PDB file of C-alpha atoms and ligand atoms in Angstrom:
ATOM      1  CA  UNK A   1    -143.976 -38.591  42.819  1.00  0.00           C
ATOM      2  CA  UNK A   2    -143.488 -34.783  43.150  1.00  0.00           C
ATOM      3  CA  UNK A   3    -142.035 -33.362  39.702  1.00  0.00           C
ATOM      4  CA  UNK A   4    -140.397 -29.714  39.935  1.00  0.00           C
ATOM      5  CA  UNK A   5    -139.076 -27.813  37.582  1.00  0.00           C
ATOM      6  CA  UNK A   6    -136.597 -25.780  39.098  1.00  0.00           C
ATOM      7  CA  UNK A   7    -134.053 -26.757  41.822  1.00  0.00           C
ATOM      8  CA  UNK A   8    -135.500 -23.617  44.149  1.00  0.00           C
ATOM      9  CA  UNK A   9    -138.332 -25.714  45.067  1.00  0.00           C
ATOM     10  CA  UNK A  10    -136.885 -29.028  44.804  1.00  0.00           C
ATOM     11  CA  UNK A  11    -134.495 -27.389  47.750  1.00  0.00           C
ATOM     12  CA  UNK A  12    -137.452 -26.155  49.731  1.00  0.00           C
ATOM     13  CA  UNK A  13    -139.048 -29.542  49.470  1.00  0.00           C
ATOM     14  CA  UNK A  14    -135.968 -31.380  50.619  1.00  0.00           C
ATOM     15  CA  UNK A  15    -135.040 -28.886  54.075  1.00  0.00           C
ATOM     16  CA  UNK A  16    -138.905 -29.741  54.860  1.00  0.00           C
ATOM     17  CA  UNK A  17    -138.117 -33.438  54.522  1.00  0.00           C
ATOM     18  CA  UNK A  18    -134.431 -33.334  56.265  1.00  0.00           C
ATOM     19  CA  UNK A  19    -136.287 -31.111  59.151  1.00  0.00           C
ATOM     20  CA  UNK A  20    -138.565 -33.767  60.470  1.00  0.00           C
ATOM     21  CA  UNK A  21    -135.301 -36.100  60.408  1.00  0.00           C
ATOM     22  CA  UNK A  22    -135.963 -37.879  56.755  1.00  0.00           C
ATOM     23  CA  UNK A  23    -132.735 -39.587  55.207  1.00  0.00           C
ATOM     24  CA  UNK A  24    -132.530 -38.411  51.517  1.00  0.00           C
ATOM     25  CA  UNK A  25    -130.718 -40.852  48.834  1.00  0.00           C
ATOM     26  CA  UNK A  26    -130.296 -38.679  45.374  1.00  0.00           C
ATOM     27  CA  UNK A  27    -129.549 -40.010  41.919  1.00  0.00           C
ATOM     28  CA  UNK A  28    -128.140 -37.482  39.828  1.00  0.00           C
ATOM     29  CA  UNK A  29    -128.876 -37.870  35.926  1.00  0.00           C
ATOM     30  CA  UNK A  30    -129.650 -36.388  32.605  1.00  0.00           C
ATOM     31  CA  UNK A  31    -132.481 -37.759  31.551  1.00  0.00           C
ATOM     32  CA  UNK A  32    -132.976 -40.566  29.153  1.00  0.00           C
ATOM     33  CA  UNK A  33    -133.331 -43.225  31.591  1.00  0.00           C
ATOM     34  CA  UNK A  34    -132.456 -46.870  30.926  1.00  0.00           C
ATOM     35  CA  UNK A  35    -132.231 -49.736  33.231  1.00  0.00           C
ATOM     36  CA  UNK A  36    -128.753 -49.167  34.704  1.00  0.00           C
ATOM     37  CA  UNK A  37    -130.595 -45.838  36.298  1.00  0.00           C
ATOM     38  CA  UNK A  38    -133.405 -47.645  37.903  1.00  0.00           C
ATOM     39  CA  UNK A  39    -131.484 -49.934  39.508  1.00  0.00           C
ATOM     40  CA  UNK A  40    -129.614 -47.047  41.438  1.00  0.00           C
ATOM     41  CA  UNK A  41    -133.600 -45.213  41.745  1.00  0.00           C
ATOM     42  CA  UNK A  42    -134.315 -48.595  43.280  1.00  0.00           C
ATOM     43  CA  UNK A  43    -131.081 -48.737  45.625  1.00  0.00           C
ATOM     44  CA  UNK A  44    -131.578 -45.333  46.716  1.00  0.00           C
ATOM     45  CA  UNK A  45    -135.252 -46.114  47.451  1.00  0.00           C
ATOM     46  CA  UNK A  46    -134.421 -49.581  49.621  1.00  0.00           C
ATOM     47  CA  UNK A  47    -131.293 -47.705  51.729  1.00  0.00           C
ATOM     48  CA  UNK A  48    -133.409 -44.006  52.196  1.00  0.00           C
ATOM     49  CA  UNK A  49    -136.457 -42.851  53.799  1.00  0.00           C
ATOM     50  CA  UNK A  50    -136.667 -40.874  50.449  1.00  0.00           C
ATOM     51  CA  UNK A  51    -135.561 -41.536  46.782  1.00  0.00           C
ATOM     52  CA  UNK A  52    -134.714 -37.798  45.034  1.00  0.00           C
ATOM     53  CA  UNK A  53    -133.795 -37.658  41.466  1.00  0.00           C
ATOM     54  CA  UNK A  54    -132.188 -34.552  38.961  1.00  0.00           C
ATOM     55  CA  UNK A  55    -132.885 -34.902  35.270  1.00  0.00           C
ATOM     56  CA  UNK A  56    -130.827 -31.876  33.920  1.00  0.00           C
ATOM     57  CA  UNK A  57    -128.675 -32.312  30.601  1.00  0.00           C
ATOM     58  CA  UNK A  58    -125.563 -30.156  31.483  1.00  0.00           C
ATOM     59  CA  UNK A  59    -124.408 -28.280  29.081  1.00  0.00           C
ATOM     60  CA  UNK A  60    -121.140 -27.289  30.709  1.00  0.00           C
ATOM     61  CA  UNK A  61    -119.547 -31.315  30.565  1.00  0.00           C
ATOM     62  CA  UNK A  62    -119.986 -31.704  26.313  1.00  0.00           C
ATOM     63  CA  UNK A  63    -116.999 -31.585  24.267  1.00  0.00           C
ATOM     64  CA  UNK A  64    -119.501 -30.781  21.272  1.00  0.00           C
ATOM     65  CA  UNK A  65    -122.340 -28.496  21.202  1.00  0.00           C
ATOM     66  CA  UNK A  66    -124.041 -30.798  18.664  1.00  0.00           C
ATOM     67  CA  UNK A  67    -123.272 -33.560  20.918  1.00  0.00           C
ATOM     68  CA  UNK A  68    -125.315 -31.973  23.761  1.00  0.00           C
ATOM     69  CA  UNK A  69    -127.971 -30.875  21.262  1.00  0.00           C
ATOM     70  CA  UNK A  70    -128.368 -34.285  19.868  1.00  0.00           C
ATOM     71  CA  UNK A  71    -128.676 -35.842  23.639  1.00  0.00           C
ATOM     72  CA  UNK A  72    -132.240 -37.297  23.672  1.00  0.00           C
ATOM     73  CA  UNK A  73    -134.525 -35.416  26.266  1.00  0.00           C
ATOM     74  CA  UNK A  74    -138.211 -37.600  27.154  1.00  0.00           C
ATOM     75  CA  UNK A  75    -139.031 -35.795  30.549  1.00  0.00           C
ATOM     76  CA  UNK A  76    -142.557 -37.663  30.843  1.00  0.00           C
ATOM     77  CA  UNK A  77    -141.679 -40.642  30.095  1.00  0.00           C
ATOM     78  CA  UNK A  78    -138.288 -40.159  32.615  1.00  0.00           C
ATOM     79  CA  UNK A  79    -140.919 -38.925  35.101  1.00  0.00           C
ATOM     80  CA  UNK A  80    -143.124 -41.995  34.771  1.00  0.00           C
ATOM     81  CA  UNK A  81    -140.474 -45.206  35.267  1.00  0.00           C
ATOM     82  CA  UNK A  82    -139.218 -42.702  38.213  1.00  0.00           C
ATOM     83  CA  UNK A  83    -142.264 -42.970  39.627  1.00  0.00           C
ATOM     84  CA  UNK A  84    -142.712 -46.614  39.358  1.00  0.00           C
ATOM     85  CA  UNK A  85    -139.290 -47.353  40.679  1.00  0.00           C
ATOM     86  CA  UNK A  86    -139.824 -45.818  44.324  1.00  0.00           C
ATOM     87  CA  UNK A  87    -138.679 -42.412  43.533  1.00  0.00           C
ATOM     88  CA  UNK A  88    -140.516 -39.513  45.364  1.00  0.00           C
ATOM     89  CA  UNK A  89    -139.343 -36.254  44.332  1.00  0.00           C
ATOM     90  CA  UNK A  90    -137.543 -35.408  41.002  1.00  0.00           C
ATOM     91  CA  UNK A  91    -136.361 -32.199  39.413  1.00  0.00           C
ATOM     92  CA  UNK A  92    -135.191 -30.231  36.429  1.00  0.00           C
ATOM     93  CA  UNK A  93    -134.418 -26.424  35.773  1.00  0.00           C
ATOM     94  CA  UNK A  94    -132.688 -24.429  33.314  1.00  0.00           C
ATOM     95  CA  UNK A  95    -129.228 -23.254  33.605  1.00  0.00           C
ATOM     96  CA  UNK A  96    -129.915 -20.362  34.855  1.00  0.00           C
ATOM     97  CA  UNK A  97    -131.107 -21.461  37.884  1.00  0.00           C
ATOM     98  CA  UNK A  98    -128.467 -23.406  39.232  1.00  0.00           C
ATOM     99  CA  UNK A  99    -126.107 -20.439  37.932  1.00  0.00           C
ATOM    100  CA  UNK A 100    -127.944 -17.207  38.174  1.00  0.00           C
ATOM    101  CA  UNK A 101    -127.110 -14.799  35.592  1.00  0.00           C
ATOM    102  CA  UNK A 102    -126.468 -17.218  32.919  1.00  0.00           C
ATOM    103  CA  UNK A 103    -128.425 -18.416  30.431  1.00  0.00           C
ATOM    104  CA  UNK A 104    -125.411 -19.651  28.116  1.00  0.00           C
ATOM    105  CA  UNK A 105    -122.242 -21.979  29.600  1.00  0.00           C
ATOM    106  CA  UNK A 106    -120.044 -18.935  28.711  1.00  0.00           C
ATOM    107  CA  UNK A 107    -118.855 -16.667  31.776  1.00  0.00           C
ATOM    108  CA  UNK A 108    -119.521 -20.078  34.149  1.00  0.00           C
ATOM    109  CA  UNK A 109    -116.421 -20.572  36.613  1.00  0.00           C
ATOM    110  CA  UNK A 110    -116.101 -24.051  36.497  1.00  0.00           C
ATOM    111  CA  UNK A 111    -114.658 -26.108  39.388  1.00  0.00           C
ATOM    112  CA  UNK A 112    -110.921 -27.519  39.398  1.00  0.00           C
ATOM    113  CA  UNK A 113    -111.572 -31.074  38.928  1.00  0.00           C
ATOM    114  CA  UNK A 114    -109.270 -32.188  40.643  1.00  0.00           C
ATOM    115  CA  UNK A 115    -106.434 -35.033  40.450  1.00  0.00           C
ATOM    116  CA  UNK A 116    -108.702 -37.914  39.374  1.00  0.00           C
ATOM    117  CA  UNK A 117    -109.679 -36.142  36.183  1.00  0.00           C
ATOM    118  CA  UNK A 118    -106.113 -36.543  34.770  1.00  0.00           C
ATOM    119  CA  UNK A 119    -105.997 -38.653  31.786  1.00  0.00           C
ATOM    120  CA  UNK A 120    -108.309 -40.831  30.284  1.00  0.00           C
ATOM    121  CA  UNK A 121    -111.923 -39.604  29.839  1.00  0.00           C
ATOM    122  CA  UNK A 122    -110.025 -36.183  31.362  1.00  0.00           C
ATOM    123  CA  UNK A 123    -107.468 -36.250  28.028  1.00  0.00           C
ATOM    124  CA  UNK A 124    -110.173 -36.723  25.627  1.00  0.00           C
ATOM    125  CA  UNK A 125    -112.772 -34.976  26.660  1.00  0.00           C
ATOM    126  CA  UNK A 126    -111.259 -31.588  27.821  1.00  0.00           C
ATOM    127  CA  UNK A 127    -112.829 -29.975  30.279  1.00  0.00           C
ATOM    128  CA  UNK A 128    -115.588 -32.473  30.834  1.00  0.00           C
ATOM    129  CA  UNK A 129    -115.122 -33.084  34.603  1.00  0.00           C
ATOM    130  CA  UNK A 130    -114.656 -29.551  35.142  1.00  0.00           C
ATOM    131  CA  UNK A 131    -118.164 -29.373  34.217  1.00  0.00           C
ATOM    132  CA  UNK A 132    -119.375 -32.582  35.762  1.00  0.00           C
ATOM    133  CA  UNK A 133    -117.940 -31.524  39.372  1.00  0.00           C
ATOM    134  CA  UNK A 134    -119.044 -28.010  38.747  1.00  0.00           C
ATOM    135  CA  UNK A 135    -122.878 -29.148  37.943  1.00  0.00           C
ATOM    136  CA  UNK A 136    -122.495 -32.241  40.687  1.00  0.00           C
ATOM    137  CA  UNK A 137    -121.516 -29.532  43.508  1.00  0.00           C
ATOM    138  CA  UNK A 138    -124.934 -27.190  42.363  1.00  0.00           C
ATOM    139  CA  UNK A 139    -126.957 -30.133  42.993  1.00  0.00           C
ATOM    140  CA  UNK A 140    -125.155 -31.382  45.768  1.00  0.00           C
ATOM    141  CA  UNK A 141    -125.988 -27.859  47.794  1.00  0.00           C
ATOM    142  CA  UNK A 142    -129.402 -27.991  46.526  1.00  0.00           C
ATOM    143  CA  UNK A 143    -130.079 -30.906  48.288  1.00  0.00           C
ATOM    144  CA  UNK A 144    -127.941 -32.123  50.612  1.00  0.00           C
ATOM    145  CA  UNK A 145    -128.617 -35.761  50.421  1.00  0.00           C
ATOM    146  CA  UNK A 146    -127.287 -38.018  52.824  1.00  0.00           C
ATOM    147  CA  UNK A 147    -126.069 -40.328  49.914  1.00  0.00           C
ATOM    148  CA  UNK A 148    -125.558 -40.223  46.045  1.00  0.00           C
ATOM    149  CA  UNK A 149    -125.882 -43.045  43.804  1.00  0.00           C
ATOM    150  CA  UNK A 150    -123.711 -43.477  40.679  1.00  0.00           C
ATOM    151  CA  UNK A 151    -123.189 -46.203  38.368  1.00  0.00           C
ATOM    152  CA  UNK A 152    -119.713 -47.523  37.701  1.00  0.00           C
ATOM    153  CA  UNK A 153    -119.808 -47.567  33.983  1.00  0.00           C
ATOM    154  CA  UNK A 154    -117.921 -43.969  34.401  1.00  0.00           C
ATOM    155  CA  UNK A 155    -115.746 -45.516  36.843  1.00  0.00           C
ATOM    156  CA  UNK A 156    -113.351 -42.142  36.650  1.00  0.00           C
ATOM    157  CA  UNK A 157    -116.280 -39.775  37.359  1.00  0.00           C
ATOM    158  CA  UNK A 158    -117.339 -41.590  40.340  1.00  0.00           C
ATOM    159  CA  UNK A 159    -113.781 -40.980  41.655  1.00  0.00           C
ATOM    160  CA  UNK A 160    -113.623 -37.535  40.860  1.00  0.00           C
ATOM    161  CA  UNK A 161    -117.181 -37.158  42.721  1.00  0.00           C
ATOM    162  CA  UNK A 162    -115.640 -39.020  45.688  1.00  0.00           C
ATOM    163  CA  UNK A 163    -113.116 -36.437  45.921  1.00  0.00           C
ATOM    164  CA  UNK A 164    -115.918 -33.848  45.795  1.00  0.00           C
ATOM    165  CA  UNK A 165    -117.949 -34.839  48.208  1.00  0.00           C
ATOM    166  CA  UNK A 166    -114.432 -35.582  50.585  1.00  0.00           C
ATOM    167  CA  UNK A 167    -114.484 -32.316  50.459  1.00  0.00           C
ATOM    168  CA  UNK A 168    -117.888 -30.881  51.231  1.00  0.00           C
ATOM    169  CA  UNK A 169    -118.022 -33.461  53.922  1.00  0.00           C
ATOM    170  CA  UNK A 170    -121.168 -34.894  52.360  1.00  0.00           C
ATOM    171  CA  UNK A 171    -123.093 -37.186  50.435  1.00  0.00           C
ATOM    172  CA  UNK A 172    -121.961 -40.946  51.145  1.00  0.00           C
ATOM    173  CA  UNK A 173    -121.209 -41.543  47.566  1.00  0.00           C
ATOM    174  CA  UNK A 174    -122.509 -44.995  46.765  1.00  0.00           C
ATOM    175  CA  UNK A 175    -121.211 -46.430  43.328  1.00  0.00           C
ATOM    176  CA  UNK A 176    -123.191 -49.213  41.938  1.00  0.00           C
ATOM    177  CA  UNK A 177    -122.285 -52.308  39.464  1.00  0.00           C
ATOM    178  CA  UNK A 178    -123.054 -51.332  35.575  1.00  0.00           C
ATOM    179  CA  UNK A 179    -125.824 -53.066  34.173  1.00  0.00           C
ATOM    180  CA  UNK A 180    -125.558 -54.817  30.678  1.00  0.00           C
ATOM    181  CA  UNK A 181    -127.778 -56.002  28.021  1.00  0.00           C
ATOM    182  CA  UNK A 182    -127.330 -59.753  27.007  1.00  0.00           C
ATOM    183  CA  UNK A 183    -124.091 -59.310  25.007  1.00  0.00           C
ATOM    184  CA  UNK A 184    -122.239 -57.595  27.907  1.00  0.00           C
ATOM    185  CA  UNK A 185    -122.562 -54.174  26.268  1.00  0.00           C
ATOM    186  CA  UNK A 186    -122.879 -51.356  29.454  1.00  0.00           C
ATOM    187  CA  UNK A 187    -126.132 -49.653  29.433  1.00  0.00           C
ATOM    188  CA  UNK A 188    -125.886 -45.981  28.240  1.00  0.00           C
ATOM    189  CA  UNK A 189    -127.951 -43.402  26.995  1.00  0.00           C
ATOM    190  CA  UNK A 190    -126.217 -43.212  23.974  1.00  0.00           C
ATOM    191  CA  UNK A 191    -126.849 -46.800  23.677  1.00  0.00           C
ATOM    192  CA  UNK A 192    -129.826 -45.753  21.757  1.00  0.00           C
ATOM    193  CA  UNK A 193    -128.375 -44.385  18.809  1.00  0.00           C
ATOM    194  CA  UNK A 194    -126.543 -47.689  17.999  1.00  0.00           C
ATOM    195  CA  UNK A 195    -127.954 -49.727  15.051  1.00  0.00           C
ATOM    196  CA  UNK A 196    -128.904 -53.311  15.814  1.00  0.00           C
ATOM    197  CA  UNK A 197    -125.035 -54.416  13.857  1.00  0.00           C
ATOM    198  CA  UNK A 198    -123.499 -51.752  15.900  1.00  0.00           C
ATOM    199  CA  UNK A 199    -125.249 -53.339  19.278  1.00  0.00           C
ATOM    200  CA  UNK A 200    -123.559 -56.231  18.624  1.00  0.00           C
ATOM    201  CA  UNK A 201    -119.914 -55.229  17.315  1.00  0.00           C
ATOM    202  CA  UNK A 202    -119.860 -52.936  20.426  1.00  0.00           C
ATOM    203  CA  UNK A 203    -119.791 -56.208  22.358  1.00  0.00           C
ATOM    204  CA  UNK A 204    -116.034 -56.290  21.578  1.00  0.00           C
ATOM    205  CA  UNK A 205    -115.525 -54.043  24.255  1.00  0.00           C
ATOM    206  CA  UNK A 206    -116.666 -56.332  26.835  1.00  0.00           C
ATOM    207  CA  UNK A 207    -115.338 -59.059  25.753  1.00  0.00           C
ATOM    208  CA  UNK A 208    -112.111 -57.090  25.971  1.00  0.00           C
ATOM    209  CA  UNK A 209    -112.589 -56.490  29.412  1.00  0.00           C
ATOM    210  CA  UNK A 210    -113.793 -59.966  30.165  1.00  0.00           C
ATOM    211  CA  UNK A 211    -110.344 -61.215  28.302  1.00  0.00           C
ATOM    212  CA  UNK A 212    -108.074 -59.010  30.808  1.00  0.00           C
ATOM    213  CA  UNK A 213    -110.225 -60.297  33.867  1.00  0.00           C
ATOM    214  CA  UNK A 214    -109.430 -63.783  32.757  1.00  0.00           C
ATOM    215  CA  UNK A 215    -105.529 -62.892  32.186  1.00  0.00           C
ATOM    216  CA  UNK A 216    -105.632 -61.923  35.566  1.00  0.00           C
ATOM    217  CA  UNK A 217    -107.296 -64.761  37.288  1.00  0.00           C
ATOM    218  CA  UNK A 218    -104.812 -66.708  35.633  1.00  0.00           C
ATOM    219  CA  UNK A 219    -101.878 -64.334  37.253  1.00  0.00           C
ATOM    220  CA  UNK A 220    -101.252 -61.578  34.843  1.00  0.00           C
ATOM    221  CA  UNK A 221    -100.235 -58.223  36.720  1.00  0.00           C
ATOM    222  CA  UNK A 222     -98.402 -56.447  34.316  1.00  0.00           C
ATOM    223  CA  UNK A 223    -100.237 -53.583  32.926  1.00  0.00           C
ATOM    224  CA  UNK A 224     -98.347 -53.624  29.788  1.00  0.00           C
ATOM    225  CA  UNK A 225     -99.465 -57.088  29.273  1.00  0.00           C
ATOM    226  CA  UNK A 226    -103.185 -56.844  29.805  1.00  0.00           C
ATOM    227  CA  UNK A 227    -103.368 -53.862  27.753  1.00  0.00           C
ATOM    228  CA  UNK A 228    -101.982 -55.801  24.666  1.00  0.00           C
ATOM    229  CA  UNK A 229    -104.532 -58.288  25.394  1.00  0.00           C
ATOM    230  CA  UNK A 230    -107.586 -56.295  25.105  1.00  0.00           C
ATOM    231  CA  UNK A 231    -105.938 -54.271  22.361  1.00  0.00           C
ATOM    232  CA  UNK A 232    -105.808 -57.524  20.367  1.00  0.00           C
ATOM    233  CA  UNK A 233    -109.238 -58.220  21.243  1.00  0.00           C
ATOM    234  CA  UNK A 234    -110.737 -54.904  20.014  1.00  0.00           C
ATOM    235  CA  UNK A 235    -108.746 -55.129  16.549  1.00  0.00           C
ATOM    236  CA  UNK A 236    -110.874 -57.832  15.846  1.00  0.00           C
ATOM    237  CA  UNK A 237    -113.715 -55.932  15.888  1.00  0.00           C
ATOM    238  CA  UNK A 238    -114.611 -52.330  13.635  1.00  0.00           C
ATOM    239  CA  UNK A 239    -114.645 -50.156  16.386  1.00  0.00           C
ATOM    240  CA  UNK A 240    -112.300 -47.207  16.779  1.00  0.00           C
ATOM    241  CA  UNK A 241    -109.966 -47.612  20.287  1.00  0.00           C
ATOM    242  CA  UNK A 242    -109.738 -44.189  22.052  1.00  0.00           C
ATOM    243  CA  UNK A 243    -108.180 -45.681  25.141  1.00  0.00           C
ATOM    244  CA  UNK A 244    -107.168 -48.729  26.575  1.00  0.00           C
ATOM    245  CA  UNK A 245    -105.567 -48.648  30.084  1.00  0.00           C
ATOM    246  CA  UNK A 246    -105.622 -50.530  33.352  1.00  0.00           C
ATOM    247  CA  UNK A 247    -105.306 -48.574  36.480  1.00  0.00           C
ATOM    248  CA  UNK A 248    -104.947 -49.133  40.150  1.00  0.00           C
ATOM    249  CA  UNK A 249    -107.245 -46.251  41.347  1.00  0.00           C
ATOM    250  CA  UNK A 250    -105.121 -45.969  44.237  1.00  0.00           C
ATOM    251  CA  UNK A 251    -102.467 -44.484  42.180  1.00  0.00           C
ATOM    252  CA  UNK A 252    -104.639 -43.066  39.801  1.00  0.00           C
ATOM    253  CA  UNK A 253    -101.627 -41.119  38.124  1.00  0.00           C
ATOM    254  CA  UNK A 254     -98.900 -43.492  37.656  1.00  0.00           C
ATOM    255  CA  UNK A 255     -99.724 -44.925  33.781  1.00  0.00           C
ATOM    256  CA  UNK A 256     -96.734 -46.231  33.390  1.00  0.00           C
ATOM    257  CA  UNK A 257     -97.684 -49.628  31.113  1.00  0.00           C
ATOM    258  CA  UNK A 258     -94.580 -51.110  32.015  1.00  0.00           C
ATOM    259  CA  UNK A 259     -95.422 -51.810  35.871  1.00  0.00           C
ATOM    260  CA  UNK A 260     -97.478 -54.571  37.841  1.00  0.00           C
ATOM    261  CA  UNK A 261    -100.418 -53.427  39.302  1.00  0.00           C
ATOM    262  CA  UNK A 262    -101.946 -55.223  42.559  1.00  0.00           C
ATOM    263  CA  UNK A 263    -105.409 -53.427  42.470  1.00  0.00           C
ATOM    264  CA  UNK A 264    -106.464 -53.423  38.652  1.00  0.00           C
ATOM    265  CA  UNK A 265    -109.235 -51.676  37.217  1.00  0.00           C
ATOM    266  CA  UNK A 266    -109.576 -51.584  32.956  1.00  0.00           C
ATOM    267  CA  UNK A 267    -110.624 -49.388  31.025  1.00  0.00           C
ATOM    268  CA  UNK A 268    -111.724 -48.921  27.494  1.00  0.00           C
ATOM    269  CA  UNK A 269    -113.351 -45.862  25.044  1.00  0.00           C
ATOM    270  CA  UNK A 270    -114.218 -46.598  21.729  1.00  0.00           C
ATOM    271  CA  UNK A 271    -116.197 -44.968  18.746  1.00  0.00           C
ATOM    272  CA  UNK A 272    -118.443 -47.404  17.340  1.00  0.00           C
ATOM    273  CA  UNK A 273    -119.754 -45.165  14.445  1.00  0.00           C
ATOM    274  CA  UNK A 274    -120.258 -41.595  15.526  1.00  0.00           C
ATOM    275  CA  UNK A 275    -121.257 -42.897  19.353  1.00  0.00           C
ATOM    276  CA  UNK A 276    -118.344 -43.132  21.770  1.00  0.00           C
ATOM    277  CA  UNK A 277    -118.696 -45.422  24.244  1.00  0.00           C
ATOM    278  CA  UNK A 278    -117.111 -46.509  27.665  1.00  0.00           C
ATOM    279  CA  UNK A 279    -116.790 -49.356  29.998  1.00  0.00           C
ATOM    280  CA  UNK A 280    -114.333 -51.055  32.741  1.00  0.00           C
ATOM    281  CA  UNK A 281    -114.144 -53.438  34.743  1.00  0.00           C
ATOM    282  CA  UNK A 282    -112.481 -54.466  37.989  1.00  0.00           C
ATOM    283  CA  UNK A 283    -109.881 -56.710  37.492  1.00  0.00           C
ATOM    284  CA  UNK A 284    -109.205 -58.029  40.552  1.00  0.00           C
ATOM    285  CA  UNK A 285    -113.410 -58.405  42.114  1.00  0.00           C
TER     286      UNK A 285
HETATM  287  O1  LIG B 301    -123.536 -39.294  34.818  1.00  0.00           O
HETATM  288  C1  LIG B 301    -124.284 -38.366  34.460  1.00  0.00           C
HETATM  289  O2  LIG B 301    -125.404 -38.580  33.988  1.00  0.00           O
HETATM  290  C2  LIG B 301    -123.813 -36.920  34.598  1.00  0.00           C
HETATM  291  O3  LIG B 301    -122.443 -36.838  34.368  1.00  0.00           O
HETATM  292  C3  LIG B 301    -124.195 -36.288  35.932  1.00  0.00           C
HETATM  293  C4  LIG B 301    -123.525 -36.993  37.102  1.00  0.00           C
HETATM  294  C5  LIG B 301    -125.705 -36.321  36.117  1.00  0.00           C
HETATM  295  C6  LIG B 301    -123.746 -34.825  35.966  1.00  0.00           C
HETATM  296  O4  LIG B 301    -124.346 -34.080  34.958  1.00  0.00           O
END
């Protein structure tokens, strides 16, 4: 695997490779690979003539600058399982080469990010998909796949990179099922700084999920209702409930809990210590 370590070339390297009529699959990340990432290294490998990857931590989509300080950073050992998984080029850079000029977040015009950003992970994390479709468009133009992989465990930013690349007429965004450990818990990156107790309490959250699915295979529609059922399913447990919310992403802005929804997708955050975490699931698969 070819490792760069600045966009510029990882560009050059993918014109030569789209000139003599190669189909590039991307998988955009920051670092700290688990499982849930290989699998979309490996999809992107099996559906592409070439696997690319990105390993930049983007400072322009944390709420926190100790958050983003804090985010763990292993570039060899990110390079290696990339390798090993089928992926043939990856790169990394500093800011200041996707956005000339700066070498600090400040002065950055962000992207609008559009209407799928509204609530949810857009409400409490202000201004984080602002900076996810701002860095997602940068590597997007560097280079131009023909499809981008994404996991669904952030269900909302795979819809508000949808919307993106609607608009730039390119990549085929192609969203892929989360992967969990044996308790159901969504791989993350932050999954790592959970203790072995807090592994297992953060299980509440799927089985939160997995309590609304069931609701609705036995004919629950009403948003209200499934709400109040995962609610009472994560107050059994010590995490801290940011959000609970089912959605049809169809009409990703009506949240009003008080209608039935036909397409359902739910939706939890949660703090389980200092690490917040997400998940949904698709109510109606
Ligand atoms: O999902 C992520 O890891 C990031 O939000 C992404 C898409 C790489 C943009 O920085």
């Amino acid at each position: 695997m070819e490792l760069f370590d600045a966009p510029q070339r990882a560009s050059r390297w993918c014109e030569k490779h789209r000139a003599e009529g190669q189909r590039i699959g991307m998988v955009p990340t920051m670092g700290a690979l688990h499982e849930g990432h290989l699998r979309l290294v490996e999809r992107a490998a099996s559906e592409n003539d070439l696997c690319i990857a990105s390993i930049f931590v983007n400072p322009l989509q944390f709420n926190e600058r100790s958050d983003y300080d804090a985010y763990p950073r292993d570039l060899e050992r990110d390079a290696k399982l990339l390798g090993r998984h089928g992926c043939d080029m990856a790169f990394t850079g500093a800011l200041v080469d996707f956005f000339p000029g700066h070498d600090e977040p400040a002065g950055i015009e962000l992207l609008d990010p559009g209407p799928f950003a509204e609530g949810l992970e857009g409400e409490y994390r202000p201004g984080h998909f602002a900076g996810v479709r701002t860095i997602v468009e940068r590597l997007f133009l560097t280079c131009r796949p023909d499809r981008a992989y994404f996991g669904e465990k952030d269900f909302q930013q795979t819809l508000v990179v949808r919307d993106l690349a609607g608009i730039l007429g390119f990549p085929e965004v192609v969203v892929c099922p989360t992967v969990r450990e044996p308790g159901g818990l969504a791989m993350s990156s932050r999954n790592r700084r959970l203790s072995e107790a807090q592994r297992i309490e953060a299980t509440a959250i799927y089985r939160a999920l997995d309590a609304a699915r069931a609701a609705w295979r036995a004919g629950e529609r009403n948003r209200g209702a499934l709400r109040a059922i995962m609610h009472r399913v994560l107050a059994g447990s010590a995490l801290q409930v940011e959000y609970v919310d089912v959605r049809d992403p169809r009409h990703w802005s009506d949240d009003d809990p008080s209608r039935d929804v036909q397409q359902g997708q739910a939706l939890i955050a949660a703090r389980c210590g200092a690490v917040r975490l997400i998940d949904n699931m698709r109510l109606d698969a």
